[in-house]
Structures are given as C-alpha cells and as structure tokens.
Coordinates of C-alpha atoms in Angstrom, one line a residue:
Chain M
M141 CA 42.9 113.2 104.6
T142 CA 46.5 111.8 104.4
G143 CA 45.0 110.7 100.7
I144 CA 44.4 114.5 100.1
I145 CA 48.0 115.6 101.4
R146 CA 49.6 112.9 99.4
R147 CA 47.8 114.0 96.4
I148 CA 48.7 117.9 97.0
S149 CA 52.2 117.0 97.6
R150 CA 52.4 114.8 94.4
I151 CA 51.2 117.6 92.7
L152 CA 53.8 120.3 94.0
Q153 CA 56.6 118.1 93.9
N154 CA 56.7 118.3 89.9
H155 CA 58.3 121.2 89.0
N156 CA 56.2 121.0 85.5
N157 CA 52.9 121.8 87.4
L158 CA 54.1 124.8 89.1
V159 CA 52.8 127.1 86.7
G160 CA 49.1 125.2 87.0
V161 CA 49.4 125.8 90.8
Y162 CA 50.4 129.4 90.4
A163 CA 47.7 129.9 88.2
F164 CA 45.3 128.6 90.8
V165 CA 46.6 130.6 93.4
V166 CA 45.6 133.8 91.3
I167 CA 42.5 132.7 90.6
A168 CA 42.0 132.0 94.4
I169 CA 43.4 135.3 95.2
I170 CA 41.0 137.5 92.8
I171 CA 37.9 135.5 94.0
V172 CA 38.8 136.3 97.8
G173 CA 39.8 139.5 97.4
L174 CA 36.5 140.3 95.4
L175 CA 34.5 139.1 98.2
L176 CA 36.6 140.5 100.9
Q177 CA 36.5 144.2 99.6
S178 CA 34.1 144.9 97.0
P179 CA 32.9 147.2 94.9
L180 CA 36.4 148.7 94.5
T181 CA 35.6 152.7 94.2
Y182 CA 37.4 155.0 91.5
D183 CA 39.3 157.5 92.8
Q184 CA 37.8 161.1 91.2
D185 CA 40.9 162.8 91.6
Q186 CA 43.0 161.1 88.9
L187 CA 46.7 162.3 87.8
Y188 CA 46.8 163.2 84.2
P189 CA 42.7 163.2 83.6
K190 CA 41.2 162.6 80.4
S191 CA 39.3 165.4 78.6
I192 CA 38.0 165.6 75.4
D193 CA 37.1 168.4 73.2
K194 CA 35.0 167.3 70.1
N195 CA 35.2 170.5 68.4
S196 CA 39.2 170.7 68.5
S197 CA 41.0 169.0 65.4
L198 CA 43.6 167.7 67.7
D199 CA 40.3 165.5 69.2
P200 CA 40.8 163.5 71.4
Y201 CA 44.4 164.7 72.4
D202 CA 43.7 168.3 72.8
R203 CA 44.8 169.6 76.1
G204 CA 45.2 173.7 75.0
G205 CA 48.1 175.7 74.7
V206 CA 49.7 176.8 71.8
P207 CA 53.4 175.5 70.8
F208 CA 56.4 177.0 72.6
G209 CA 53.7 177.7 75.4
Q210 CA 52.7 176.1 78.7
T211 CA 49.6 174.2 79.1
N212 CA 48.0 173.0 82.4
V213 CA 49.0 169.2 83.3
V214 CA 47.9 167.2 86.6
S215 CA 51.2 165.8 87.2
Q216 CA 52.4 164.3 90.5
Y217 CA 55.3 166.6 91.6
P218 CA 55.4 169.8 89.2
E219 CA 58.2 171.1 91.5
N220 CA 60.5 168.4 89.5
E221 CA 59.4 169.5 86.0
P222 CA 60.1 173.4 85.7
Y223 CA 59.1 173.0 81.9
L224 CA 55.8 170.5 82.4
G225 CA 53.5 171.5 79.6
Y226 CA 55.4 172.6 76.9
V227 CA 56.0 168.9 75.4
T228 CA 52.0 168.9 75.5
A229 CA 51.3 171.8 73.5
Y230 CA 54.3 171.1 70.8
L231 CA 53.3 170.6 67.2
T232 CA 55.8 169.7 64.4
P233 CA 55.4 171.9 61.5
V234 CA 53.8 168.8 59.7
S235 CA 51.4 168.2 62.7
L236 CA 50.5 172.1 62.5
W237 CA 49.7 171.9 59.2
I238 CA 47.6 168.8 59.4
S239 CA 45.7 170.1 62.2
E240 CA 45.0 173.3 60.4
T241 CA 43.6 171.9 57.1
T242 CA 42.1 168.4 58.2
R243 CA 40.5 167.2 61.0
F244 CA 42.1 163.9 61.4
M245 CA 45.2 164.9 63.2
G246 CA 43.8 163.2 66.3
T247 CA 44.0 159.7 64.7
T248 CA 48.1 160.3 64.0
I249 CA 48.8 162.8 66.8
V250 CA 50.5 159.8 69.1
S251 CA 53.2 159.0 66.3
H252 CA 54.1 162.7 66.1
P253 CA 56.6 164.5 68.3
G254 CA 54.6 166.2 71.0
G255 CA 51.4 165.8 72.7
I256 CA 50.5 164.7 76.4
I257 CA 51.4 161.0 75.7
D258 CA 54.8 162.1 74.8
E259 CA 54.8 164.4 77.9
I260 CA 54.2 161.4 80.0
L261 CA 56.6 158.8 78.3
Y262 CA 59.4 161.3 77.7
N263 CA 59.4 163.9 80.3
T264 CA 57.2 163.2 83.5
R265 CA 57.7 159.3 83.6
G266 CA 61.0 158.9 81.6
L267 CA 62.2 156.6 83.8
D268 CA 59.7 154.0 82.9
T269 CA 60.2 154.1 79.3
I270 CA 63.9 153.7 79.9
I271 CA 63.5 150.6 81.6
E272 CA 60.8 149.6 79.1
T273 CA 63.3 150.1 76.1
A274 CA 65.8 148.4 78.5
I275 CA 63.6 145.1 78.8
L276 CA 63.0 145.2 75.1
F277 CA 67.0 145.4 74.7
V278 CA 67.7 142.5 77.1
A279 CA 65.0 140.4 75.2
F280 CA 66.4 140.9 72.0
T281 CA 69.7 140.2 72.9
M282 CA 68.5 137.0 74.2
A283 CA 66.7 135.8 71.4
M284 CA 69.7 136.8 68.9
F285 CA 71.9 135.2 71.3
L286 CA 70.0 131.8 70.9
F287 CA 69.4 132.5 67.3
T288 CA 72.9 132.9 66.2
R289 CA 74.1 130.0 68.3
R290 CA 71.6 127.8 66.7
R291 CA 72.6 128.7 63.4
E292 CA 76.6 128.4 63.8
E293 CA 76.0 124.8 64.2
Chain B
M279 CA 57.4 167.0 101.3
Y280 CA 59.5 163.9 101.1
N281 CA 58.9 162.1 104.7
L282 CA 58.3 158.9 105.0
P283 CA 54.9 158.7 107.1
S284 CA 55.9 155.5 109.2
P285 CA 59.6 155.6 109.8
Q286 CA 59.2 152.7 112.2
I287 CA 59.0 150.5 109.7
E288 CA 62.2 151.4 107.3
G289 CA 63.5 154.3 109.2
E290 CA 64.0 158.0 108.4
I291 CA 64.8 159.0 104.9
L292 CA 68.2 159.5 104.0
A293 CA 68.2 160.9 100.4
Y294 CA 65.9 161.2 97.4
I295 CA 66.3 161.6 93.8
P296 CA 63.8 163.1 92.0
F297 CA 63.3 161.8 88.0
G298 CA 60.0 164.1 87.5
D299 CA 57.0 162.1 88.8
I300 CA 59.2 158.9 89.8
V301 CA 61.3 159.6 92.9
Y302 CA 64.1 157.1 94.2
Y303 CA 64.9 157.2 98.1
F304 CA 67.4 155.7 100.5
S305 CA 66.4 155.0 103.5
P306 CA 68.4 152.7 105.8
Y307 CA 66.4 149.5 104.8
T308 CA 66.7 150.3 101.3
L309 CA 70.0 151.5 101.6
V310 CA 71.0 148.0 102.7
L311 CA 69.4 146.3 100.3
F312 CA 70.9 148.5 97.5
I313 CA 74.6 147.8 99.0
F314 CA 74.0 144.1 98.5
A315 CA 72.7 144.7 95.0
L316 CA 75.7 146.5 94.3
T317 CA 78.3 143.9 95.9
F318 CA 76.9 141.1 93.7
T319 CA 76.6 143.1 90.7
A320 CA 80.4 143.8 91.1
L321 CA 80.9 140.4 91.7
A322 CA 79.6 139.3 88.4
I323 CA 81.6 142.2 86.7
L324 CA 85.0 140.8 88.3
S325 CA 84.7 137.2 88.9
R326 CA 85.8 134.6 86.5
P327 CA 83.5 131.7 85.5
E328 CA 84.0 128.4 87.2
K329 CA 84.9 125.7 85.0
Q330 CA 83.3 122.2 85.7
V331 CA 85.5 119.1 86.5
D332 CA 84.8 116.0 84.7
I333 CA 86.8 112.9 86.2
A334 CA 87.3 110.0 83.6
F335 CA 87.1 106.4 85.5
G336 CA 90.0 104.2 86.1
G337 CA 92.6 106.3 85.9
D338 CA 93.9 109.9 86.9
A339 CA 92.4 111.7 84.3
Y340 CA 90.3 114.6 84.6
Y341 CA 89.5 117.4 82.6
T342 CA 87.4 120.7 82.7
K343 CA 84.7 121.8 80.4
E344 CA 85.5 124.6 78.3
I345 CA 82.5 127.5 78.2
P346 CA 82.5 129.1 75.2
E347 CA 83.4 132.9 75.2
K348 CA 80.4 134.1 73.7
Q349 CA 77.9 132.3 76.5
M350 CA 80.2 133.5 79.2
R351 CA 80.1 137.1 77.7
F352 CA 76.5 136.7 77.4
Q353 CA 75.9 135.5 80.9
R354 CA 77.9 138.0 82.1
F355 CA 75.8 140.7 80.3
M356 CA 72.5 139.3 81.5
A357 CA 73.7 139.0 85.4
I358 CA 75.0 142.9 85.2
S359 CA 71.3 144.0 83.6
C360 CA 70.0 142.0 86.4
G361 CA 71.9 143.3 89.0
L362 CA 71.2 147.1 87.8
A363 CA 67.3 146.2 87.5
T364 CA 67.4 145.0 91.3
M365 CA 69.7 148.1 92.4
A366 CA 66.9 150.1 90.9
G367 CA 64.3 148.0 92.0
V368 CA 65.1 148.2 95.7
T369 CA 65.2 152.1 95.7
T370 CA 62.5 153.3 93.7
G371 CA 59.4 155.1 94.8
D372 CA 56.8 154.5 92.5
I373 CA 54.9 151.3 92.2
F374 CA 54.4 151.1 88.4
N375 CA 57.9 151.5 88.2
F376 CA 58.8 148.8 90.6
T377 CA 56.7 146.3 88.6
L378 CA 58.5 147.0 85.6
L379 CA 61.7 146.6 87.1
T380 CA 60.7 143.4 88.6
A381 CA 59.7 142.2 85.5
M382 CA 63.2 142.9 83.7
V383 CA 64.9 140.9 86.6
G384 CA 62.5 138.0 85.6
I385 CA 63.6 138.3 81.8
C386 CA 67.3 138.8 82.9
N387 CA 67.2 135.6 85.2
I388 CA 65.3 133.7 82.1
G389 CA 68.4 134.8 79.8
I390 CA 70.8 133.5 82.7
V391 CA 69.5 130.2 82.6
A392 CA 68.4 129.6 79.0
S393 CA 72.2 130.3 77.6
V394 CA 73.2 127.1 79.1
K395 CA 73.3 124.4 76.4
N396 CA 71.3 121.4 78.1
K397 CA 67.8 120.1 77.3
H398 CA 67.1 119.6 81.1
V399 CA 68.1 123.5 81.6
L400 CA 66.2 124.5 78.8
D401 CA 63.1 122.6 79.6
N402 CA 63.4 124.4 83.2
A403 CA 63.9 127.6 81.6
Y404 CA 60.7 127.4 79.7
E405 CA 58.7 126.7 82.4
Y406 CA 60.0 129.5 84.0
G407 CA 59.7 131.6 81.4
I408 CA 55.7 130.7 81.1
L409 CA 55.4 131.6 84.8
A410 CA 57.4 135.0 84.6
M411 CA 55.1 136.0 81.8
I412 CA 51.9 134.8 83.6
G413 CA 53.3 136.7 86.3
T414 CA 53.5 140.2 84.8
L415 CA 49.5 140.3 84.7
P416 CA 49.2 140.2 88.6
L417 CA 51.9 143.0 88.8
F418 CA 50.7 145.4 86.6
G419 CA 47.1 144.6 87.5
A420 CA 47.9 145.3 91.1
A421 CA 49.7 148.5 89.8
A422 CA 46.6 149.4 87.8
I423 CA 44.1 148.7 90.5
I424 CA 46.3 151.0 92.9
L425 CA 46.1 153.5 90.3
A426 CA 42.5 153.7 89.8
T427 CA 41.5 153.5 93.5
T428 CA 43.8 155.5 95.0
G429 CA 44.4 158.0 91.7
T430 CA 48.4 158.2 92.6
L431 CA 51.4 155.8 91.8
S432 CA 54.0 157.5 94.1
L433 CA 54.6 155.4 97.0
W434 CA 55.2 158.4 99.2
E435 CA 51.3 159.0 98.5
I436 CA 50.4 155.5 98.8
F437 CA 52.0 155.2 102.2
T438 CA 50.2 158.1 104.0
P439 CA 47.5 156.6 106.3
A440 CA 44.8 158.7 104.3
V441 CA 45.3 156.6 101.3
S442 CA 44.1 152.9 101.4
V443 CA 45.0 150.5 99.1
P444 CA 42.4 147.6 98.5
V445 CA 43.5 144.0 99.6
I446 CA 43.3 142.2 96.3
A447 CA 45.8 144.9 94.9
K448 CA 48.3 144.2 97.8
A449 CA 47.8 140.3 97.2
L450 CA 48.1 140.7 93.4
L451 CA 51.4 142.4 93.9
V452 CA 53.0 139.7 96.0
I453 CA 52.0 137.0 94.1
G454 CA 53.0 138.8 90.8
V455 CA 56.4 139.2 92.8
I456 CA 56.3 135.6 93.8
G457 CA 55.7 134.8 89.7
E458 CA 58.7 136.9 88.6
G459 CA 61.1 135.5 91.5
M460 CA 60.5 131.9 91.5
A461 CA 63.3 131.3 89.3
P462 CA 65.6 129.6 92.1
V463 CA 62.8 127.0 92.4
Y464 CA 64.0 126.2 88.7
V465 CA 67.6 126.6 88.8
A466 CA 67.9 124.4 91.7
K467 CA 65.7 121.8 90.0
A468 CA 67.7 121.9 86.9
E469 CA 70.7 121.8 89.1
I470 CA 72.1 125.0 87.1
T471 CA 74.1 125.9 90.2
R472 CA 76.9 123.1 89.1
A473 CA 76.5 123.8 85.6
P474 CA 79.1 125.9 84.0
G475 CA 79.1 129.5 84.7
A476 CA 78.3 129.5 88.3
P477 CA 79.1 132.7 89.6
Y478 CA 76.3 134.5 87.3
V479 CA 73.7 132.0 88.7
L480 CA 74.3 133.6 92.3
M481 CA 72.8 136.9 90.6
I482 CA 69.2 134.9 90.1
H483 CA 69.1 133.8 93.7
V484 CA 70.3 137.6 95.1
S485 CA 67.9 139.7 92.8
S486 CA 64.8 137.4 93.8
L487 CA 65.7 137.4 97.5
L488 CA 66.1 141.5 97.6
M489 CA 62.9 141.9 95.2
F490 CA 60.8 139.9 97.7
L491 CA 62.3 141.9 100.9
R492 CA 61.7 145.1 99.1
V493 CA 57.8 144.2 98.1
V494 CA 57.5 143.1 101.7
E495 CA 58.5 146.5 103.0
I496 CA 56.0 148.2 100.3
I497 CA 53.0 146.0 101.6
I498 CA 53.9 146.9 105.2
S499 CA 54.0 150.4 104.6
M500 CA 50.8 150.6 102.3
Chain U
M224 CA 41.8 178.3 81.3
M225 CA 40.3 174.7 81.0
M226 CA 36.8 176.4 80.7
L227 CA 37.4 177.8 77.4
F228 CA 37.1 174.8 75.6
D229 CA 33.9 172.9 75.2
M230 CA 35.6 170.1 77.4
I231 CA 33.6 166.6 78.5
V232 CA 35.2 165.0 81.4
Y233 CA 34.0 161.9 81.9
D234 CA 32.8 160.4 85.3
L235 CA 34.1 156.8 85.4
S236 CA 33.3 155.8 89.0
A237 CA 30.2 154.1 88.3
E238 CA 31.4 152.0 84.9
Y239 CA 34.8 151.1 87.0
E240 CA 33.1 148.7 89.6
A241 CA 31.3 147.0 86.8
A242 CA 33.9 146.8 84.4
L243 CA 36.6 145.8 86.6
I244 CA 34.5 142.8 87.9
I245 CA 34.1 141.6 84.2
T246 CA 37.7 141.8 83.6
L247 CA 38.9 139.9 86.6
L248 CA 36.2 137.2 85.5
C249 CA 37.9 137.1 81.9
I250 CA 41.2 137.4 83.8
I251 CA 39.9 134.2 85.7
I252 CA 38.9 132.4 82.5
S253 CA 42.4 132.8 81.0
F254 CA 44.4 131.7 84.0
W255 CA 41.6 128.6 84.0
A256 CA 42.9 128.0 80.6
V257 CA 46.4 128.3 81.3
M258 CA 45.9 125.7 84.3
R259 CA 44.1 123.2 82.1
E260 CA 46.6 123.2 79.2
R261 CA 49.3 120.8 79.2
E262 CA 50.8 121.1 75.7
D263 CA 53.9 123.6 75.7
L264 CA 53.4 125.4 72.6
H265 CA 49.6 125.9 73.4
R266 CA 50.7 127.3 76.8
L267 CA 52.9 129.9 75.1
I268 CA 49.9 131.1 73.2
L269 CA 47.8 131.1 76.1
T270 CA 50.1 133.3 77.8
E271 CA 49.4 135.8 75.0
L272 CA 45.9 135.9 76.1
V273 CA 47.0 136.6 79.8
E274 CA 49.1 139.5 78.6
I275 CA 46.0 140.9 76.6
M276 CA 44.0 141.0 80.0
C277 CA 47.2 142.6 81.4
L278 CA 46.6 145.4 78.8
V279 CA 42.6 145.7 79.6
I280 CA 43.3 146.0 83.6
I281 CA 45.5 149.0 83.0
A282 CA 43.5 150.5 80.2
L283 CA 40.4 150.2 82.4
V284 CA 41.7 153.6 84.4
A285 CA 41.2 155.4 81.5
T286 CA 43.3 158.6 81.9
D287 CA 46.0 159.8 79.6
L288 CA 48.4 158.1 82.5
A289 CA 46.9 154.9 81.8
E290 CA 47.2 155.2 78.0
A291 CA 51.1 155.9 78.3
L292 CA 51.3 153.1 80.6
I293 CA 49.6 150.4 78.1
L294 CA 53.2 151.0 76.3
P295 CA 55.5 149.5 78.7
G296 CA 53.1 146.9 79.5
L297 CA 53.1 146.0 75.9
V298 CA 56.5 146.2 75.4
V299 CA 57.0 143.7 78.2
G300 CA 54.7 141.3 77.1
I301 CA 56.2 141.1 73.4
A302 CA 59.7 141.1 74.1
E303 CA 59.0 138.2 76.7
F304 CA 57.0 136.4 74.1
L305 CA 60.1 137.2 71.4
A306 CA 62.6 135.5 73.7
L307 CA 60.1 132.4 75.0
S308 CA 59.3 131.4 71.3
E309 CA 63.2 131.3 70.5
L310 CA 63.9 129.4 73.8
Y311 CA 61.1 127.0 72.7
I312 CA 62.6 126.4 69.3
E313 CA 66.1 126.1 71.0
K314 CA 64.4 123.6 73.6
E315 CA 62.5 121.5 71.3
G316 CA 65.6 121.2 68.6
L317 CA 63.6 122.5 65.8
R318 CA 66.4 123.0 63.0
K319 CA 64.7 122.7 59.8
A320 CA 63.6 125.8 58.0
P321 CA 59.6 125.3 56.8
E322 CA 59.7 123.9 53.7
N323 CA 56.6 125.8 51.9
V324 CA 57.5 129.3 52.6
L325 CA 55.4 131.4 50.4
H326 CA 56.7 132.6 47.4
I327 CA 55.3 134.8 44.9
E328 CA 56.3 137.0 41.9
V329 CA 56.1 140.2 43.9
M330 CA 58.5 138.7 46.3
D331 CA 61.2 139.1 43.3
S332 CA 60.1 142.2 42.0
A333 CA 58.6 144.6 44.4
P334 CA 60.8 144.8 47.8
G335 CA 62.8 147.7 47.1
I336 CA 60.2 150.3 45.9
I337 CA 57.6 148.8 48.6
A338 CA 60.5 149.1 51.3
V339 CA 61.4 152.6 50.4
I340 CA 57.5 153.9 49.8
F341 CA 57.1 152.5 53.8
V342 CA 60.3 154.1 55.0
I343 CA 59.4 157.2 53.5
Y344 CA 55.9 157.2 54.9
G345 CA 57.4 156.0 58.2
I346 CA 60.0 159.0 58.4
I347 CA 56.9 161.5 57.8
L348 CA 54.7 159.8 60.6
S349 CA 57.9 159.6 62.7
G350 CA 57.7 158.6 66.4
F351 CA 56.3 154.8 67.3
T352 CA 54.0 154.5 64.9
G353 CA 56.5 155.8 62.3
G354 CA 58.8 153.4 63.2
A355 CA 56.8 150.4 63.1
V356 CA 55.7 151.6 59.3
A357 CA 59.1 152.0 58.0
G358 CA 60.4 148.4 59.9
L359 CA 57.5 146.6 58.3
G360 CA 58.8 147.8 54.9
L361 CA 62.2 146.6 56.0
L362 CA 60.9 143.3 57.3
F363 CA 59.5 142.7 54.3
Y364 CA 62.8 143.4 52.4
F365 CA 64.6 141.2 54.3
M366 CA 62.1 138.5 54.4
C367 CA 62.5 138.3 50.8
R368 CA 66.0 139.0 50.2
G369 CA 67.1 137.2 52.9
S370 CA 70.4 138.9 54.3
S371 CA 71.9 137.7 57.5
E372 CA 75.2 139.9 57.3
K373 CA 73.2 142.6 57.9
R374 CA 72.0 142.0 61.2
E375 CA 75.3 143.0 63.1
I376 CA 74.7 146.6 61.5
I377 CA 71.1 146.5 62.7
E378 CA 72.1 145.4 66.1
T379 CA 74.5 148.3 66.3
V380 CA 71.7 150.7 65.2
S381 CA 69.2 149.6 67.8
G382 CA 71.8 149.8 70.5
Y383 CA 72.5 153.8 69.6
A384 CA 68.6 154.1 69.5
W385 CA 68.5 153.0 73.2
A386 CA 71.4 155.4 73.8
C387 CA 69.5 158.2 72.3
W388 CA 66.9 157.5 74.7
V389 CA 69.0 157.9 77.6
V390 CA 70.6 161.1 76.1
A391 CA 66.9 162.7 75.9
F392 CA 65.8 161.3 79.3
I393 CA 69.3 163.0 80.7
V394 CA 68.3 166.3 78.8
F395 CA 64.8 166.2 80.2
M396 CA 66.0 165.7 84.0
A397 CA 69.3 167.8 83.8
V398 CA 68.4 170.8 81.4
P399 CA 64.9 170.9 81.4
Q400 CA 64.8 174.2 79.5
Y401 CA 65.9 172.4 76.5
W402 CA 63.1 170.3 76.5
F403 CA 62.6 170.7 72.5
F404 CA 66.1 168.9 71.8
G405 CA 65.0 166.1 74.4
V406 CA 61.4 165.1 72.4
I407 CA 63.6 165.7 69.1
I408 CA 66.1 163.2 70.4
A409 CA 63.9 160.9 71.9
G410 CA 61.5 161.0 68.9
A411 CA 64.3 159.7 66.6
G412 CA 65.4 157.2 69.3
I413 CA 61.9 155.6 69.4
F414 CA 62.0 155.7 65.5
A415 CA 65.6 154.1 65.1
K416 CA 64.8 151.4 67.6
V417 CA 61.3 150.1 66.6
V418 CA 63.0 150.1 62.7
A419 CA 65.7 148.5 63.9
K420 CA 63.9 145.8 65.9
M421 CA 61.3 145.0 63.3
S422 CA 63.9 144.6 60.8
L423 CA 65.8 142.4 62.8
I424 CA 62.7 140.0 63.0
G425 CA 63.1 140.1 58.9
T426 CA 66.5 138.7 59.0
M427 CA 65.7 135.9 61.3
N428 CA 63.4 134.1 59.1
G429 CA 64.5 130.7 58.1
D430 CA 68.2 129.5 57.8
G431 CA 69.3 132.7 57.1
G432 CA 69.4 133.3 53.4
E433 CA 71.4 130.5 51.7
G434 CA 68.4 128.7 50.7
D435 CA 65.5 131.1 50.0
V436 CA 65.6 133.3 46.7

C-alpha cells in the first residue's frame, strides 16, 4: 500500500509528468462519464438548424430570402437582433452573378460576405469572433516577440 | 426574461448587457469577481516592474538586474490582455464564450511566462503550453456536448431546471478550466515569482483563481 | 415560408449517440498517445491530433451554429500551435537556419507574378478564404525574397484589421440598421487579417533575409 502511494507521489512531484497525469484524468472522466449517463440524447430543438435544398444554386447554404430582405433565422434572442436575417439573405453582386449563371455558388459562398455563417459570426455571436481574433492577435504578438528577440542577438 | 432561476446561488440579477445571442450579466457574485479582475488589471497598468537584486559576495556591493524595455512592455501587454479576458470571462452569460475566454487566459499566461529568458523557466512554459493546448479539448468538447444535448449555449437557458446537462459535460468543463488554469503550479516550480518582472506574474494567479471561482458557480447552477 | 422550398431537414438523434461514443473513443486514443509520449517535439505534434478531435466533437452537432463555432476552435488551435513552436525553438536554442532550403529556378523568376495572381483572386473571393488565398501568394513572395524589414508594416496592418472587426461588431450591436456596412467592414477586416498573418509567417523563415537569395 505504501509502495503504491510512494509511486504515485513520485510521479506527481515531477512537474514534467503533469501532462501525462492530466491526460490520464481526462481519459478516466470520459470513461466514467459514459458509464454514468449513456447514451446522450440529441436535442431536436436546435438553434440555427441546417436545412438543405438540393435544387437551389446556393446549396447547401440556402436559407431563403432575397437580398436586402428578411429571412427566418432561429437565433437564441431575436429581440436583441432587430435586423436578424438581413445578412443571411445578402449576396454580393459577384456572388449573385455566380449563383445565377452556375450551380457552384454553394462551394464558395462561405468566402463571400453574406450568408448564414456570416450572420452567426458577425452578428448574433459577434463577440465570439472578437475574442477569437484577439486570441490570434495575442499568440502572434508572442511568437513575434520571441522571434525578433532571438534574431536581434 | 432575464432572471436567474436559482438566486440562492449567486443572488439576484443586478444588470445585463446584451450582445446579440451572448448576454453578459452582473450578479453580486460575478460583480465581486469582476471588481477583483479590474483592480489587478489596473495594478498591472500602473505599477513599475520589480528589479531583482544580486548581492556580490565578500563586499557591500550589490546590483539590480536590468529588465529590457521590450520585455517589460510585452509582459505588460500580456498581463493587461489576461486581465481583460478574465473580466469578460467572469461576467459572460454564454458557455462557448466562457470557454473561449478561458483559452485566451491560458495563452496570455503562456506569454507572461515565456518572455523570461531563462532555460528553466522556458522549459516550464513549454510544459504548461502543452497542457493548455490539450486542455482546449475538454473545454470545447464540454460546450459542444452541452449544445447537442440541450440545444442551447446560453447560460440563462442552461440554468433553468427544465434543462438537464449530462454529467460528462460538467466534468469535462471543470477539467478543461483546470488545464488552462494550471499555470500557477508551473510558475511556482520555475520560481518565476522571484524572476524579473514580478508584478505581471501576479496576473497569472489572479486570472486562474477567478476562472475557477466562476466555473464552480456555473457547474453548481447547471 | 420554409415549406415553399423542397427542404431536407436531417434528423440526427440516432446517429449522434453512436458518433459521440466513437469520437470519445478517438479522444481517449489521442490522450493515450499524449500520455505515453516523452519526446518534446513529438508531444507538440500530438497536441495537433487532440485539436482535430476537438473540431470533430464540435462538428458532430451538425447545425449552422456548429459550423460557425468550428472557426474559433480552429483558430485557437492554430494560434497556440504557432506560439508553442516559437517557444520550442527558443527553449531548445535552435539558432541555425536549415541549410538545404529548397531553391529552384521558379523561386527567382516567378514570385511577383504568382503573388499578384493570388492576391487578385483572393480579392475576388474576399472573406476568410480570399484572405487565405491572397496571403498564400504573399507568403510565397516573402519566402522567395526574404524581406524582414516589411514585418513592421504587416504587423500594423494586422492591428488595423483587428480594429476593423471591432468597429463592425459595434455597428452590429449599436446601430443594427446599418448592418450592411458592418458586413462589408467585417469582410474587409477578415481579409486583411488573414493576409497579414499569413505573410507574417512568410517573413519568419530562416534568419530574415541576409542569407537567402
């Protein structure tokens, strides 16, 4: 018994083992969690559900609506977003032209302004994106600091 | 609309700030945490860094180690970002937003530690970095499982008794915050608290502590 | 309104339960690998395996929201990986630039024209993908013509891009009737941000331009 405790304390006292210990704890939590409550049921009443219209040229990102008009978007708090749905329906002139002439707009719509993803990223959950860019900003500042310091020597 | 379902945990709602789907709020509990974070961020902005004193043996001579201007500015930037992330993290009303801010606190902590030019400290910063990186999986994993099983990310909805959160998601959320908030362990091991630039190191401890307090409140209310 | 179209709304409840268990098994495998590995560099690479599993578990939700949440998850992973790899180089004291960098004829003659083509195509695409395409062009340019003095300008650009984003967010929150300007500012901001970040990586290769070309 004391041997086991001694072994455990020897592992824990070296901070280089902490990552391994952490990974082990996560594995244990997943196994125990699955045993306690399984299966986990999927809630049918999701926000921003995905609907696919195979006949649309904007497939799979067509959520209906015409540019500069409102669309039905299932968001968490519609009362905080009076202009909800306008970004979803918006298409730039270029993307409008592509969608009218070809059937491949769905493959590139994510890179054009407008659409459901932009609605979520810029409007309804805009703060998440601000924090995400801030994280990138901080990480790049750190990498550049280390890089320039190394180079100046 | 915006009422905390169980006011015995953190008191009645004082104010809320809506940002679209993400609604920040102040209750007596989160307000105290917010004021703590605000105070220490202000300290990081105002205070001058300490200079380590070395005493030469065999005489009265002593000298202070100079901290490079660039390193000081960088550490201050990291400490202030960390403070801002903590301030947002303790008041947020959205589970995914909370996990993102926790990840940001983790990166800022790596930055504060990594700027010290010392092999031993850098070793520790790297170990902590690996831990913070794999710690994002339990964090985001918990948020994703909560979204799938309850259909919402807003804490206002999750706190209501009608919505039940699976045990695995709660446990993963806690272990995720522990992973990102493990920095003080490494800081103490590396004795960076006595290394140059000490006031900014304080931010590591404060941010980890506040994030822990906040996640405890979230888990209890769920 | 929704019924006007021939919509298919997927029912995912049955698949989700099975898929989640499989994903959790994969997560256990990846954490097991992290636990067993002792070599520092290999552990850094293994964290990327963990990050990918993190994206998978978000993607399982399979709504538009999940698709939007993958982006922050991905970015956090990339940002931490970048910072940690710089930290690794610093920690190990690796100073020498790699000796046998690829150097072929096309790297002397083509950078200008290739960069221009990529940037124009990127502007047409716009947004995140456009930024990545244009950034790839500039990355190639800077890698071929090592020019470290441009770094300051690029860093400033990325700072302004971040500010653009904050302005767009304020527009959306404070004056939502001007949503159109918000979209355009945010689109331009993300374009500039991704371009700046990627070309920054281009300037970071080797020892900064004295040695190569």
